[in-house]
């Protein structure tokens, strides 16, 4: 969209968007609310500064260029913060969000760490392509289990995490169990069962760095407890 508009306006400035005689070229420019006809008498200094509602075409061009650059930058930022396999936020986005939420002081927050049980054995048996498909299934199950405002991330490998703002311990426990049960009940692309272990930590937003470590410790405790369970720090 931006490229087309810029090309058309650049053509106007160069005096190339007309089939009329060189002596008198009429170009119709459209804005969201007005249509302006501009007429050039063919002089060299007329085309570059055709007025559009009191604004020069050059100014419009600069605005469009800036808008396009902003749009492209936003798209690149989104790609940089997204895990390519699952479509979830990645570790980079997770670290940035943790820093942002720490500024919320004493607001209650919950951190969940989720790890697919025995994923290496599953990967070795069915192959990496199937393993990737399973990770996408788990990511979808995680997303479907969260509430509005909760954020899911792929932490690395077969480990996922979720940040639950404004969430007291009892509510966080319910969300954690919903995630675990949803993953266990999710159909897989192969004839096999899949479970996940969940570590949970709750506290004040200002202590999120510690909560991440506590949730990770709780996750290992869930593994040691036989897997497919939720353990709170």
mmCIF file with all atom_site columns, C-alpha atoms in Angstrom:
data_model
loop_
_atom_site.group_PDB
_atom_site.id
_atom_site.type_symbol
_atom_site.label_atom_id
_atom_site.label_alt_id
_atom_site.label_comp_id
_atom_site.label_asym_id
_atom_site.label_entity_id
_atom_site.label_seq_id
_atom_site.pdbx_PDB_ins_code
_atom_site.Cartn_x
_atom_site.Cartn_y
_atom_site.Cartn_z
_atom_site.occupancy
_atom_site.B_iso_or_equiv
_atom_site.pdbx_formal_charge
_atom_site.auth_seq_id
_atom_site.auth_comp_id
_atom_site.auth_asym_id
_atom_site.auth_atom_id
_atom_site.pdbx_PDB_model_num
ATOM 1   C CA . UNK A 1 1   ? 0.000   0.000   0.000   1.00 0.00 ? 1   UNK A CA 1
ATOM 2   C CA . UNK A 1 2   ? 2.726   2.446   1.014   1.00 0.00 ? 2   UNK A CA 1
ATOM 3   C CA . UNK A 1 3   ? 4.883   1.576   -2.005  1.00 0.00 ? 3   UNK A CA 1
ATOM 4   C CA . UNK A 1 4   ? 2.003   2.240   -4.405  1.00 0.00 ? 4   UNK A CA 1
ATOM 5   C CA . UNK A 1 5   ? 1.166   5.594   -2.858  1.00 0.00 ? 5   UNK A CA 1
ATOM 6   C CA . UNK A 1 6   ? 4.810   6.673   -2.807  1.00 0.00 ? 6   UNK A CA 1
ATOM 7   C CA . UNK A 1 7   ? 5.310   5.649   -6.423  1.00 0.00 ? 7   UNK A CA 1
ATOM 8   C CA . UNK A 1 8   ? 2.234   7.575   -7.547  1.00 0.00 ? 8   UNK A CA 1
ATOM 9   C CA . UNK A 1 9   ? 3.198   10.701  -5.687  1.00 0.00 ? 9   UNK A CA 1
ATOM 10  C CA . UNK A 1 10  ? 6.771   10.480  -6.906  1.00 0.00 ? 10  UNK A CA 1
ATOM 11  C CA . UNK A 1 11  ? 5.374   10.246  -10.407 1.00 0.00 ? 11  UNK A CA 1
ATOM 12  C CA . UNK A 1 12  ? 3.365   13.374  -9.823  1.00 0.00 ? 12  UNK A CA 1
ATOM 13  C CA . UNK A 1 13  ? 6.478   15.210  -8.671  1.00 0.00 ? 13  UNK A CA 1
ATOM 14  C CA . UNK A 1 14  ? 8.341   14.092  -11.733 1.00 0.00 ? 14  UNK A CA 1
ATOM 15  C CA . UNK A 1 15  ? 5.423   14.993  -13.989 1.00 0.00 ? 15  UNK A CA 1
ATOM 16  C CA . UNK A 1 16  ? 5.048   11.435  -15.262 1.00 0.00 ? 16  UNK A CA 1
ATOM 17  C CA . UNK A 1 17  ? 1.526   10.513  -14.147 1.00 0.00 ? 17  UNK A CA 1
ATOM 18  C CA . UNK A 1 18  ? -0.380  12.014  -17.044 1.00 0.00 ? 18  UNK A CA 1
ATOM 19  C CA . UNK A 1 19  ? -1.444  11.133  -20.511 1.00 0.00 ? 19  UNK A CA 1
ATOM 20  C CA . UNK A 1 20  ? -2.298  14.735  -21.264 1.00 0.00 ? 20  UNK A CA 1
ATOM 21  C CA . UNK A 1 21  ? -0.264  16.997  -23.511 1.00 0.00 ? 21  UNK A CA 1
ATOM 22  C CA . UNK A 1 22  ? 2.970   18.307  -21.973 1.00 0.00 ? 22  UNK A CA 1
ATOM 23  C CA . UNK A 1 23  ? 1.657   21.848  -22.166 1.00 0.00 ? 23  UNK A CA 1
ATOM 24  C CA . UNK A 1 24  ? -1.118  21.194  -19.647 1.00 0.00 ? 24  UNK A CA 1
ATOM 25  C CA . UNK A 1 25  ? -1.074  18.088  -17.415 1.00 0.00 ? 25  UNK A CA 1
ATOM 26  C CA . UNK A 1 26  ? -3.953  17.469  -15.041 1.00 0.00 ? 26  UNK A CA 1
ATOM 27  C CA . UNK A 1 27  ? -3.459  15.007  -12.173 1.00 0.00 ? 27  UNK A CA 1
ATOM 28  C CA . UNK A 1 28  ? -6.163  13.962  -9.762  1.00 0.00 ? 28  UNK A CA 1
ATOM 29  C CA . UNK A 1 29  ? -4.952  13.296  -6.213  1.00 0.00 ? 29  UNK A CA 1
ATOM 30  C CA . UNK A 1 30  ? -7.213  11.561  -3.718  1.00 0.00 ? 30  UNK A CA 1
ATOM 31  C CA . UNK A 1 31  ? -7.179  11.891  0.056   1.00 0.00 ? 31  UNK A CA 1
ATOM 32  C CA . UNK A 1 32  ? -9.581  10.168  2.482   1.00 0.00 ? 32  UNK A CA 1
ATOM 33  C CA . UNK A 1 33  ? -11.886 13.204  2.426   1.00 0.00 ? 33  UNK A CA 1
ATOM 34  C CA . UNK A 1 34  ? -11.084 15.270  -0.661  1.00 0.00 ? 34  UNK A CA 1
ATOM 35  C CA . UNK A 1 35  ? -10.263 15.030  -4.309  1.00 0.00 ? 35  UNK A CA 1
ATOM 36  C CA . UNK A 1 36  ? -7.964  17.705  -5.676  1.00 0.00 ? 36  UNK A CA 1
ATOM 37  C CA . UNK A 1 37  ? -7.297  18.406  -9.345  1.00 0.00 ? 37  UNK A CA 1
ATOM 38  C CA . UNK A 1 38  ? -3.913  19.998  -9.998  1.00 0.00 ? 38  UNK A CA 1
ATOM 39  C CA . UNK A 1 39  ? -2.932  21.475  -13.322 1.00 0.00 ? 39  UNK A CA 1
ATOM 40  C CA . UNK A 1 40  ? 0.623   21.990  -14.502 1.00 0.00 ? 40  UNK A CA 1
ATOM 41  C CA . UNK A 1 41  ? 1.526   24.344  -17.349 1.00 0.00 ? 41  UNK A CA 1
ATOM 42  C CA . UNK A 1 42  ? 4.637   22.314  -18.119 1.00 0.00 ? 42  UNK A CA 1
ATOM 43  C CA . UNK A 1 43  ? 7.110   24.615  -16.349 1.00 0.00 ? 43  UNK A CA 1
ATOM 44  C CA . UNK A 1 44  ? 10.043  22.902  -14.628 1.00 0.00 ? 44  UNK A CA 1
ATOM 45  C CA . UNK A 1 45  ? 9.336   24.354  -11.201 1.00 0.00 ? 45  UNK A CA 1
ATOM 46  C CA . UNK A 1 46  ? 5.629   23.524  -10.971 1.00 0.00 ? 46  UNK A CA 1
ATOM 47  C CA . UNK A 1 47  ? 5.512   19.733  -10.498 1.00 0.00 ? 47  UNK A CA 1
ATOM 48  C CA . UNK A 1 48  ? 7.727   19.260  -7.409  1.00 0.00 ? 48  UNK A CA 1
ATOM 49  C CA . UNK A 1 49  ? 5.532   21.383  -5.135  1.00 0.00 ? 49  UNK A CA 1
ATOM 50  C CA . UNK A 1 50  ? 1.973   20.525  -6.111  1.00 0.00 ? 50  UNK A CA 1
ATOM 51  C CA . UNK A 1 51  ? -0.252  21.416  -3.164  1.00 0.00 ? 51  UNK A CA 1
ATOM 52  C CA . UNK A 1 52  ? -2.490  18.775  -1.602  1.00 0.00 ? 52  UNK A CA 1
ATOM 53  C CA . UNK A 1 53  ? -4.954  20.420  0.789   1.00 0.00 ? 53  UNK A CA 1
ATOM 54  C CA . UNK A 1 54  ? -2.317  22.970  1.742   1.00 0.00 ? 54  UNK A CA 1
ATOM 55  C CA . UNK A 1 55  ? 0.416   20.344  2.163   1.00 0.00 ? 55  UNK A CA 1
ATOM 56  C CA . UNK A 1 56  ? 3.141   19.895  -0.421  1.00 0.00 ? 56  UNK A CA 1
ATOM 57  C CA . UNK A 1 57  ? 3.521   16.550  -2.160  1.00 0.00 ? 57  UNK A CA 1
ATOM 58  C CA . UNK A 1 58  ? 7.083   16.443  -0.856  1.00 0.00 ? 58  UNK A CA 1
ATOM 59  C CA . UNK A 1 59  ? 5.774   16.579  2.715   1.00 0.00 ? 59  UNK A CA 1
ATOM 60  C CA . UNK A 1 60  ? 3.275   13.806  1.950   1.00 0.00 ? 60  UNK A CA 1
ATOM 61  C CA . UNK A 1 61  ? 6.067   11.699  0.495   1.00 0.00 ? 61  UNK A CA 1
ATOM 62  C CA . UNK A 1 62  ? 8.180   12.148  3.594   1.00 0.00 ? 62  UNK A CA 1
ATOM 63  C CA . UNK A 1 63  ? 5.235   11.162  5.755   1.00 0.00 ? 63  UNK A CA 1
ATOM 64  C CA . UNK A 1 64  ? 4.595   8.035   3.719   1.00 0.00 ? 64  UNK A CA 1
ATOM 65  C CA . UNK A 1 65  ? 8.243   7.044   3.854   1.00 0.00 ? 65  UNK A CA 1
ATOM 66  C CA . UNK A 1 66  ? 8.239   7.487   7.645   1.00 0.00 ? 66  UNK A CA 1
ATOM 67  C CA . UNK A 1 67  ? 5.022   5.477   7.955   1.00 0.00 ? 67  UNK A CA 1
ATOM 68  C CA . UNK A 1 68  ? 6.420   2.656   5.862   1.00 0.00 ? 68  UNK A CA 1
ATOM 69  C CA . UNK A 1 69  ? 9.642   2.557   7.890   1.00 0.00 ? 69  UNK A CA 1
ATOM 70  C CA . UNK A 1 70  ? 7.641   2.462   11.118  1.00 0.00 ? 70  UNK A CA 1
ATOM 71  C CA . UNK A 1 71  ? 5.465   -0.350  9.759   1.00 0.00 ? 71  UNK A CA 1
ATOM 72  C CA . UNK A 1 72  ? 8.528   -2.357  8.694   1.00 0.00 ? 72  UNK A CA 1
ATOM 73  C CA . UNK A 1 73  ? 10.263  -1.799  12.024  1.00 0.00 ? 73  UNK A CA 1
ATOM 74  C CA . UNK A 1 74  ? 7.177   -2.979  13.891  1.00 0.00 ? 74  UNK A CA 1
ATOM 75  C CA . UNK A 1 75  ? 7.039   -6.137  11.763  1.00 0.00 ? 75  UNK A CA 1
ATOM 76  C CA . UNK A 1 76  ? 10.715  -6.895  12.362  1.00 0.00 ? 76  UNK A CA 1
ATOM 77  C CA . UNK A 1 77  ? 10.302  -6.376  16.093  1.00 0.00 ? 77  UNK A CA 1
ATOM 78  C CA . UNK A 1 78  ? 7.432   -8.854  16.090  1.00 0.00 ? 78  UNK A CA 1
ATOM 79  C CA . UNK A 1 79  ? 9.561   -11.453 14.302  1.00 0.00 ? 79  UNK A CA 1
ATOM 80  C CA . UNK A 1 80  ? 12.450  -10.912 16.714  1.00 0.00 ? 80  UNK A CA 1
ATOM 81  C CA . UNK A 1 81  ? 10.145  -11.629 19.673  1.00 0.00 ? 81  UNK A CA 1
ATOM 82  C CA . UNK A 1 82  ? 8.392   -14.682 18.206  1.00 0.00 ? 82  UNK A CA 1
ATOM 83  C CA . UNK A 1 83  ? 9.437   -18.325 18.338  1.00 0.00 ? 83  UNK A CA 1
ATOM 84  C CA . UNK A 1 84  ? 9.569   -19.547 14.744  1.00 0.00 ? 84  UNK A CA 1
ATOM 85  C CA . UNK A 1 85  ? 8.339   -23.065 15.489  1.00 0.00 ? 85  UNK A CA 1
ATOM 86  C CA . UNK A 1 86  ? 5.388   -22.512 17.802  1.00 0.00 ? 86  UNK A CA 1
ATOM 87  C CA . UNK A 1 87  ? 4.405   -18.899 17.157  1.00 0.00 ? 87  UNK A CA 1
ATOM 88  C CA . UNK A 1 88  ? 4.596   -18.128 20.883  1.00 0.00 ? 88  UNK A CA 1
ATOM 89  C CA . UNK A 1 89  ? 6.670   -15.322 22.336  1.00 0.00 ? 89  UNK A CA 1
ATOM 90  C CA . UNK A 1 90  ? 10.317  -16.335 22.677  1.00 0.00 ? 90  UNK A CA 1
ATOM 91  C CA . UNK A 1 91  ? 12.905  -16.094 25.455  1.00 0.00 ? 91  UNK A CA 1
ATOM 92  C CA . UNK A 1 92  ? 13.928  -12.607 24.358  1.00 0.00 ? 92  UNK A CA 1
ATOM 93  C CA . UNK A 1 93  ? 10.359  -11.347 24.761  1.00 0.00 ? 93  UNK A CA 1
ATOM 94  C CA . UNK A 1 94  ? 10.059  -13.179 28.064  1.00 0.00 ? 94  UNK A CA 1
ATOM 95  C CA . UNK A 1 95  ? 13.110  -11.426 29.506  1.00 0.00 ? 95  UNK A CA 1
ATOM 96  C CA . UNK A 1 96  ? 11.808  -8.042  28.338  1.00 0.00 ? 96  UNK A CA 1
ATOM 97  C CA . UNK A 1 97  ? 8.346   -8.654  29.819  1.00 0.00 ? 97  UNK A CA 1
ATOM 98  C CA . UNK A 1 98  ? 9.813   -9.746  33.146  1.00 0.00 ? 98  UNK A CA 1
ATOM 99  C CA . UNK A 1 99  ? 11.694  -6.467  33.408  1.00 0.00 ? 99  UNK A CA 1
ATOM 100 C CA . UNK A 1 100 ? 8.584   -4.502  32.494  1.00 0.00 ? 100 UNK A CA 1
ATOM 101 C CA . UNK A 1 101 ? 6.335   -6.297  35.005  1.00 0.00 ? 101 UNK A CA 1
ATOM 102 C CA . UNK A 1 102 ? 8.854   -5.930  37.836  1.00 0.00 ? 102 UNK A CA 1
ATOM 103 C CA . UNK A 1 103 ? 8.006   -2.259  37.786  1.00 0.00 ? 103 UNK A CA 1
ATOM 104 C CA . UNK A 1 104 ? 4.480   -3.041  39.013  1.00 0.00 ? 104 UNK A CA 1
ATOM 105 C CA . UNK A 1 105 ? 5.727   -3.328  42.582  1.00 0.00 ? 105 UNK A CA 1
ATOM 106 C CA . UNK A 1 106 ? 3.502   -5.305  44.949  1.00 0.00 ? 106 UNK A CA 1
ATOM 107 C CA . UNK A 1 107 ? 0.940   -6.351  42.337  1.00 0.00 ? 107 UNK A CA 1
ATOM 108 C CA . UNK A 1 108 ? 0.338   -10.127 42.581  1.00 0.00 ? 108 UNK A CA 1
ATOM 109 C CA . UNK A 1 109 ? 1.779   -12.228 39.791  1.00 0.00 ? 109 UNK A CA 1
ATOM 110 C CA . UNK A 1 110 ? 2.268   -15.910 39.045  1.00 0.00 ? 110 UNK A CA 1
ATOM 111 C CA . UNK A 1 111 ? 4.979   -17.663 37.056  1.00 0.00 ? 111 UNK A CA 1
ATOM 112 C CA . UNK A 1 112 ? 4.435   -21.090 35.520  1.00 0.00 ? 112 UNK A CA 1
ATOM 113 C CA . UNK A 1 113 ? 7.139   -23.338 34.092  1.00 0.00 ? 113 UNK A CA 1
ATOM 114 C CA . UNK A 1 114 ? 5.857   -26.184 31.903  1.00 0.00 ? 114 UNK A CA 1
ATOM 115 C CA . UNK A 1 115 ? 8.035   -29.044 30.624  1.00 0.00 ? 115 UNK A CA 1
ATOM 116 C CA . UNK A 1 116 ? 6.953   -31.850 28.292  1.00 0.00 ? 116 UNK A CA 1
ATOM 117 C CA . UNK A 1 117 ? 7.583   -35.175 30.028  1.00 0.00 ? 117 UNK A CA 1
ATOM 118 C CA . UNK A 1 118 ? 10.128  -37.555 28.480  1.00 0.00 ? 118 UNK A CA 1
ATOM 119 C CA . UNK A 1 119 ? 10.207  -35.507 25.291  1.00 0.00 ? 119 UNK A CA 1
ATOM 120 C CA . UNK A 1 120 ? 13.676  -36.752 24.321  1.00 0.00 ? 120 UNK A CA 1
ATOM 121 C CA . UNK A 1 121 ? 12.452  -40.356 24.298  1.00 0.00 ? 121 UNK A CA 1
ATOM 122 C CA . UNK A 1 122 ? 9.445   -39.294 22.246  1.00 0.00 ? 122 UNK A CA 1
ATOM 123 C CA . UNK A 1 123 ? 11.661  -37.393 19.819  1.00 0.00 ? 123 UNK A CA 1
ATOM 124 C CA . UNK A 1 124 ? 14.045  -40.322 19.425  1.00 0.00 ? 124 UNK A CA 1
ATOM 125 C CA . UNK A 1 125 ? 11.216  -42.761 18.773  1.00 0.00 ? 125 UNK A CA 1
ATOM 126 C CA . UNK A 1 126 ? 9.081   -40.782 16.338  1.00 0.00 ? 126 UNK A CA 1
ATOM 127 C CA . UNK A 1 127 ? 11.612  -38.405 14.778  1.00 0.00 ? 127 UNK A CA 1
ATOM 128 C CA . UNK A 1 128 ? 12.284  -34.691 14.973  1.00 0.00 ? 128 UNK A CA 1
ATOM 129 C CA . UNK A 1 129 ? 9.574   -33.696 12.511  1.00 0.00 ? 129 UNK A CA 1
ATOM 130 C CA . UNK A 1 130 ? 6.930   -35.333 14.688  1.00 0.00 ? 130 UNK A CA 1
ATOM 131 C CA . UNK A 1 131 ? 8.605   -33.854 17.745  1.00 0.00 ? 131 UNK A CA 1
ATOM 132 C CA . UNK A 1 132 ? 8.234   -30.388 16.243  1.00 0.00 ? 132 UNK A CA 1
ATOM 133 C CA . UNK A 1 133 ? 4.570   -31.071 15.529  1.00 0.00 ? 133 UNK A CA 1
ATOM 134 C CA . UNK A 1 134 ? 4.083   -32.106 19.154  1.00 0.00 ? 134 UNK A CA 1
ATOM 135 C CA . UNK A 1 135 ? 5.671   -28.879 20.401  1.00 0.00 ? 135 UNK A CA 1
ATOM 136 C CA . UNK A 1 136 ? 3.217   -26.915 18.263  1.00 0.00 ? 136 UNK A CA 1
ATOM 137 C CA . UNK A 1 137 ? 0.355   -28.960 19.747  1.00 0.00 ? 137 UNK A CA 1
ATOM 138 C CA . UNK A 1 138 ? 1.601   -28.240 23.265  1.00 0.00 ? 138 UNK A CA 1
ATOM 139 C CA . UNK A 1 139 ? 1.921   -24.524 22.472  1.00 0.00 ? 139 UNK A CA 1
ATOM 140 C CA . UNK A 1 140 ? -1.676  -24.478 21.236  1.00 0.00 ? 140 UNK A CA 1
ATOM 141 C CA . UNK A 1 141 ? -2.902  -26.319 24.334  1.00 0.00 ? 141 UNK A CA 1
ATOM 142 C CA . UNK A 1 142 ? -1.036  -23.859 26.543  1.00 0.00 ? 142 UNK A CA 1
ATOM 143 C CA . UNK A 1 143 ? -2.521  -20.858 24.754  1.00 0.00 ? 143 UNK A CA 1
ATOM 144 C CA . UNK A 1 144 ? -6.058  -22.258 24.939  1.00 0.00 ? 144 UNK A CA 1
ATOM 145 C CA . UNK A 1 145 ? -5.703  -22.863 28.674  1.00 0.00 ? 145 UNK A CA 1
ATOM 146 C CA . UNK A 1 146 ? -4.704  -19.324 29.589  1.00 0.00 ? 146 UNK A CA 1
ATOM 147 C CA . UNK A 1 147 ? -6.980  -16.434 30.458  1.00 0.00 ? 147 UNK A CA 1
ATOM 148 C CA . UNK A 1 148 ? -7.172  -13.026 28.846  1.00 0.00 ? 148 UNK A CA 1
ATOM 149 C CA . UNK A 1 149 ? -4.102  -11.086 29.945  1.00 0.00 ? 149 UNK A CA 1
ATOM 150 C CA . UNK A 1 150 ? -1.939  -14.168 30.557  1.00 0.00 ? 150 UNK A CA 1
ATOM 151 C CA . UNK A 1 151 ? 1.081   -14.548 28.284  1.00 0.00 ? 151 UNK A CA 1
ATOM 152 C CA . UNK A 1 152 ? 2.682   -17.780 27.029  1.00 0.00 ? 152 UNK A CA 1
ATOM 153 C CA . UNK A 1 153 ? 6.301   -18.211 25.945  1.00 0.00 ? 153 UNK A CA 1
ATOM 154 C CA . UNK A 1 154 ? 8.547   -20.927 24.608  1.00 0.00 ? 154 UNK A CA 1
ATOM 155 C CA . UNK A 1 155 ? 11.364  -20.830 27.116  1.00 0.00 ? 155 UNK A CA 1
ATOM 156 C CA . UNK A 1 156 ? 13.628  -23.216 25.225  1.00 0.00 ? 156 UNK A CA 1
ATOM 157 C CA . UNK A 1 157 ? 13.562  -26.761 23.850  1.00 0.00 ? 157 UNK A CA 1
ATOM 158 C CA . UNK A 1 158 ? 10.507  -28.541 25.235  1.00 0.00 ? 158 UNK A CA 1
ATOM 159 C CA . UNK A 1 159 ? 10.104  -26.077 28.096  1.00 0.00 ? 159 UNK A CA 1
ATOM 160 C CA . UNK A 1 160 ? 7.395   -23.422 28.094  1.00 0.00 ? 160 UNK A CA 1
ATOM 161 C CA . UNK A 1 161 ? 6.379   -20.781 30.592  1.00 0.00 ? 161 UNK A CA 1
ATOM 162 C CA . UNK A 1 162 ? 3.500   -18.448 31.289  1.00 0.00 ? 162 UNK A CA 1
ATOM 163 C CA . UNK A 1 163 ? 3.256   -15.099 33.033  1.00 0.00 ? 163 UNK A CA 1
ATOM 164 C CA . UNK A 1 164 ? -0.014  -14.496 34.881  1.00 0.00 ? 164 UNK A CA 1
ATOM 165 C CA . UNK A 1 165 ? -0.390  -10.853 35.967  1.00 0.00 ? 165 UNK A CA 1
ATOM 166 C CA . UNK A 1 166 ? -2.698  -9.895  38.839  1.00 0.00 ? 166 UNK A CA 1
ATOM 167 C CA . UNK A 1 167 ? -3.144  -13.513 39.856  1.00 0.00 ? 167 UNK A CA 1
ATOM 168 C CA . UNK A 1 168 ? -3.366  -14.780 43.471  1.00 0.00 ? 168 UNK A CA 1
ATOM 169 C CA . UNK A 1 169 ? -2.051  -18.272 44.362  1.00 0.00 ? 169 UNK A CA 1
ATOM 170 C CA . UNK A 1 170 ? -5.382  -20.161 44.219  1.00 0.00 ? 170 UNK A CA 1
ATOM 171 C CA . UNK A 1 171 ? -6.246  -18.815 40.773  1.00 0.00 ? 171 UNK A CA 1
ATOM 172 C CA . UNK A 1 172 ? -2.725  -19.558 39.531  1.00 0.00 ? 172 UNK A CA 1
ATOM 173 C CA . UNK A 1 173 ? -3.033  -23.134 40.722  1.00 0.00 ? 173 UNK A CA 1
ATOM 174 C CA . UNK A 1 174 ? -6.281  -23.549 38.776  1.00 0.00 ? 174 UNK A CA 1
ATOM 175 C CA . UNK A 1 175 ? -4.656  -22.241 35.600  1.00 0.00 ? 175 UNK A CA 1
ATOM 176 C CA . UNK A 1 176 ? -1.628  -24.511 36.064  1.00 0.00 ? 176 UNK A CA 1
ATOM 177 C CA . UNK A 1 177 ? -3.834  -27.583 36.467  1.00 0.00 ? 177 UNK A CA 1
ATOM 178 C CA . UNK A 1 178 ? -5.932  -26.599 33.461  1.00 0.00 ? 178 UNK A CA 1
ATOM 179 C CA . UNK A 1 179 ? -2.769  -26.427 31.361  1.00 0.00 ? 179 UNK A CA 1
ATOM 180 C CA . UNK A 1 180 ? -1.578  -29.835 32.556  1.00 0.00 ? 180 UNK A CA 1
ATOM 181 C CA . UNK A 1 181 ? -4.934  -31.530 31.980  1.00 0.00 ? 181 UNK A CA 1
ATOM 182 C CA . UNK A 1 182 ? -5.392  -29.912 28.557  1.00 0.00 ? 182 UNK A CA 1
ATOM 183 C CA . UNK A 1 183 ? -1.984  -31.110 27.377  1.00 0.00 ? 183 UNK A CA 1
ATOM 184 C CA . UNK A 1 184 ? -2.707  -34.627 28.615  1.00 0.00 ? 184 UNK A CA 1
ATOM 185 C CA . UNK A 1 185 ? -6.051  -34.706 26.779  1.00 0.00 ? 185 UNK A CA 1
ATOM 186 C CA . UNK A 1 186 ? -4.759  -33.228 23.513  1.00 0.00 ? 186 UNK A CA 1
ATOM 187 C CA . UNK A 1 187 ? -4.694  -35.512 20.474  1.00 0.00 ? 187 UNK A CA 1
ATOM 188 C CA . UNK A 1 188 ? -1.264  -36.096 18.959  1.00 0.00 ? 188 UNK A CA 1
ATOM 189 C CA . UNK A 1 189 ? -0.241  -36.723 15.334  1.00 0.00 ? 189 UNK A CA 1
ATOM 190 C CA . UNK A 1 190 ? 0.926   -40.231 16.377  1.00 0.00 ? 190 UNK A CA 1
ATOM 191 C CA . UNK A 1 191 ? -0.603  -42.981 18.498  1.00 0.00 ? 191 UNK A CA 1
ATOM 192 C CA . UNK A 1 192 ? 1.037   -41.978 21.762  1.00 0.00 ? 192 UNK A CA 1
ATOM 193 C CA . UNK A 1 193 ? 0.214   -40.174 24.982  1.00 0.00 ? 193 UNK A CA 1
ATOM 194 C CA . UNK A 1 194 ? 1.849   -37.004 26.176  1.00 0.00 ? 194 UNK A CA 1
ATOM 195 C CA . UNK A 1 195 ? 2.014   -35.349 29.582  1.00 0.00 ? 195 UNK A CA 1
ATOM 196 C CA . UNK A 1 196 ? 3.670   -32.329 31.097  1.00 0.00 ? 196 UNK A CA 1
ATOM 197 C CA . UNK A 1 197 ? 4.944   -31.254 34.502  1.00 0.00 ? 197 UNK A CA 1
ATOM 198 C CA . UNK A 1 198 ? 4.256   -27.777 35.875  1.00 0.00 ? 198 UNK A CA 1
ATOM 199 C CA . UNK A 1 199 ? 6.139   -25.664 38.399  1.00 0.00 ? 199 UNK A CA 1
ATOM 200 C CA . UNK A 1 200 ? 4.320   -22.716 39.970  1.00 0.00 ? 200 UNK A CA 1
ATOM 201 C CA . UNK A 1 201 ? 5.503   -19.701 41.957  1.00 0.00 ? 201 UNK A CA 1
ATOM 202 C CA . UNK A 1 202 ? 3.485   -16.683 43.095  1.00 0.00 ? 202 UNK A CA 1
ATOM 203 C CA . UNK A 1 203 ? 4.377   -13.404 44.730  1.00 0.00 ? 203 UNK A CA 1
ATOM 204 C CA . UNK A 1 204 ? 4.863   -9.702  44.115  1.00 0.00 ? 204 UNK A CA 1
ATOM 205 C CA . UNK A 1 205 ? 5.734   -8.461  40.651  1.00 0.00 ? 205 UNK A CA 1
ATOM 206 C CA . UNK A 1 206 ? 8.875   -6.781  42.008  1.00 0.00 ? 206 UNK A CA 1
ATOM 207 C CA . UNK A 1 207 ? 10.259  -10.243 42.898  1.00 0.00 ? 207 UNK A CA 1
ATOM 208 C CA . UNK A 1 208 ? 9.752   -11.795 39.447  1.00 0.00 ? 208 UNK A CA 1
ATOM 209 C CA . UNK A 1 209 ? 13.408  -12.727 39.006  1.00 0.00 ? 209 UNK A CA 1
ATOM 210 C CA . UNK A 1 210 ? 13.199  -14.859 42.147  1.00 0.00 ? 210 UNK A CA 1
ATOM 211 C CA . UNK A 1 211 ? 9.806   -16.231 41.098  1.00 0.00 ? 211 UNK A CA 1
ATOM 212 C CA . UNK A 1 212 ? 11.251  -17.497 37.817  1.00 0.00 ? 212 UNK A CA 1
ATOM 213 C CA . UNK A 1 213 ? 13.907  -19.452 39.733  1.00 0.00 ? 213 UNK A CA 1
ATOM 214 C CA . UNK A 1 214 ? 11.339  -20.697 42.253  1.00 0.00 ? 214 UNK A CA 1
ATOM 215 C CA . UNK A 1 215 ? 9.018   -21.905 39.490  1.00 0.00 ? 215 UNK A CA 1
ATOM 216 C CA . UNK A 1 216 ? 11.928  -23.705 37.836  1.00 0.00 ? 216 UNK A CA 1
ATOM 217 C CA . UNK A 1 217 ? 12.811  -25.398 41.123  1.00 0.00 ? 217 UNK A CA 1
ATOM 218 C CA . UNK A 1 218 ? 9.176   -26.413 41.555  1.00 0.00 ? 218 UNK A CA 1
ATOM 219 C CA . UNK A 1 219 ? 9.215   -27.843 38.027  1.00 0.00 ? 219 UNK A CA 1
ATOM 220 C CA . UNK A 1 220 ? 12.115  -30.144 38.910  1.00 0.00 ? 220 UNK A CA 1
ATOM 221 C CA . UNK A 1 221 ? 10.238  -31.181 42.035  1.00 0.00 ? 221 UNK A CA 1
ATOM 222 C CA . UNK A 1 222 ? 7.268   -32.104 39.826  1.00 0.00 ? 222 UNK A CA 1
ATOM 223 C CA . UNK A 1 223 ? 9.583   -34.249 37.700  1.00 0.00 ? 223 UNK A CA 1
ATOM 224 C CA . UNK A 1 224 ? 10.948  -35.958 40.817  1.00 0.00 ? 224 UNK A CA 1
ATOM 225 C CA . UNK A 1 225 ? 7.396   -36.556 42.050  1.00 0.00 ? 225 UNK A CA 1
ATOM 226 C CA . UNK A 1 226 ? 6.593   -38.781 39.075  1.00 0.00 ? 226 UNK A CA 1
ATOM 227 C CA . UNK A 1 227 ? 5.828   -36.195 36.370  1.00 0.00 ? 227 UNK A CA 1
ATOM 228 C CA . UNK A 1 228 ? 2.393   -35.158 35.067  1.00 0.00 ? 228 UNK A CA 1
ATOM 229 C CA . UNK A 1 229 ? 1.670   -33.056 38.112  1.00 0.00 ? 229 UNK A CA 1
ATOM 230 C CA . UNK A 1 230 ? 1.785   -29.473 39.380  1.00 0.00 ? 230 UNK A CA 1
ATOM 231 C CA . UNK A 1 231 ? 4.047   -28.433 42.245  1.00 0.00 ? 231 UNK A CA 1
ATOM 232 C CA . UNK A 1 232 ? 3.948   -25.026 43.920  1.00 0.00 ? 232 UNK A CA 1
ATOM 233 C CA . UNK A 1 233 ? 7.076   -23.379 45.264  1.00 0.00 ? 233 UNK A CA 1
#
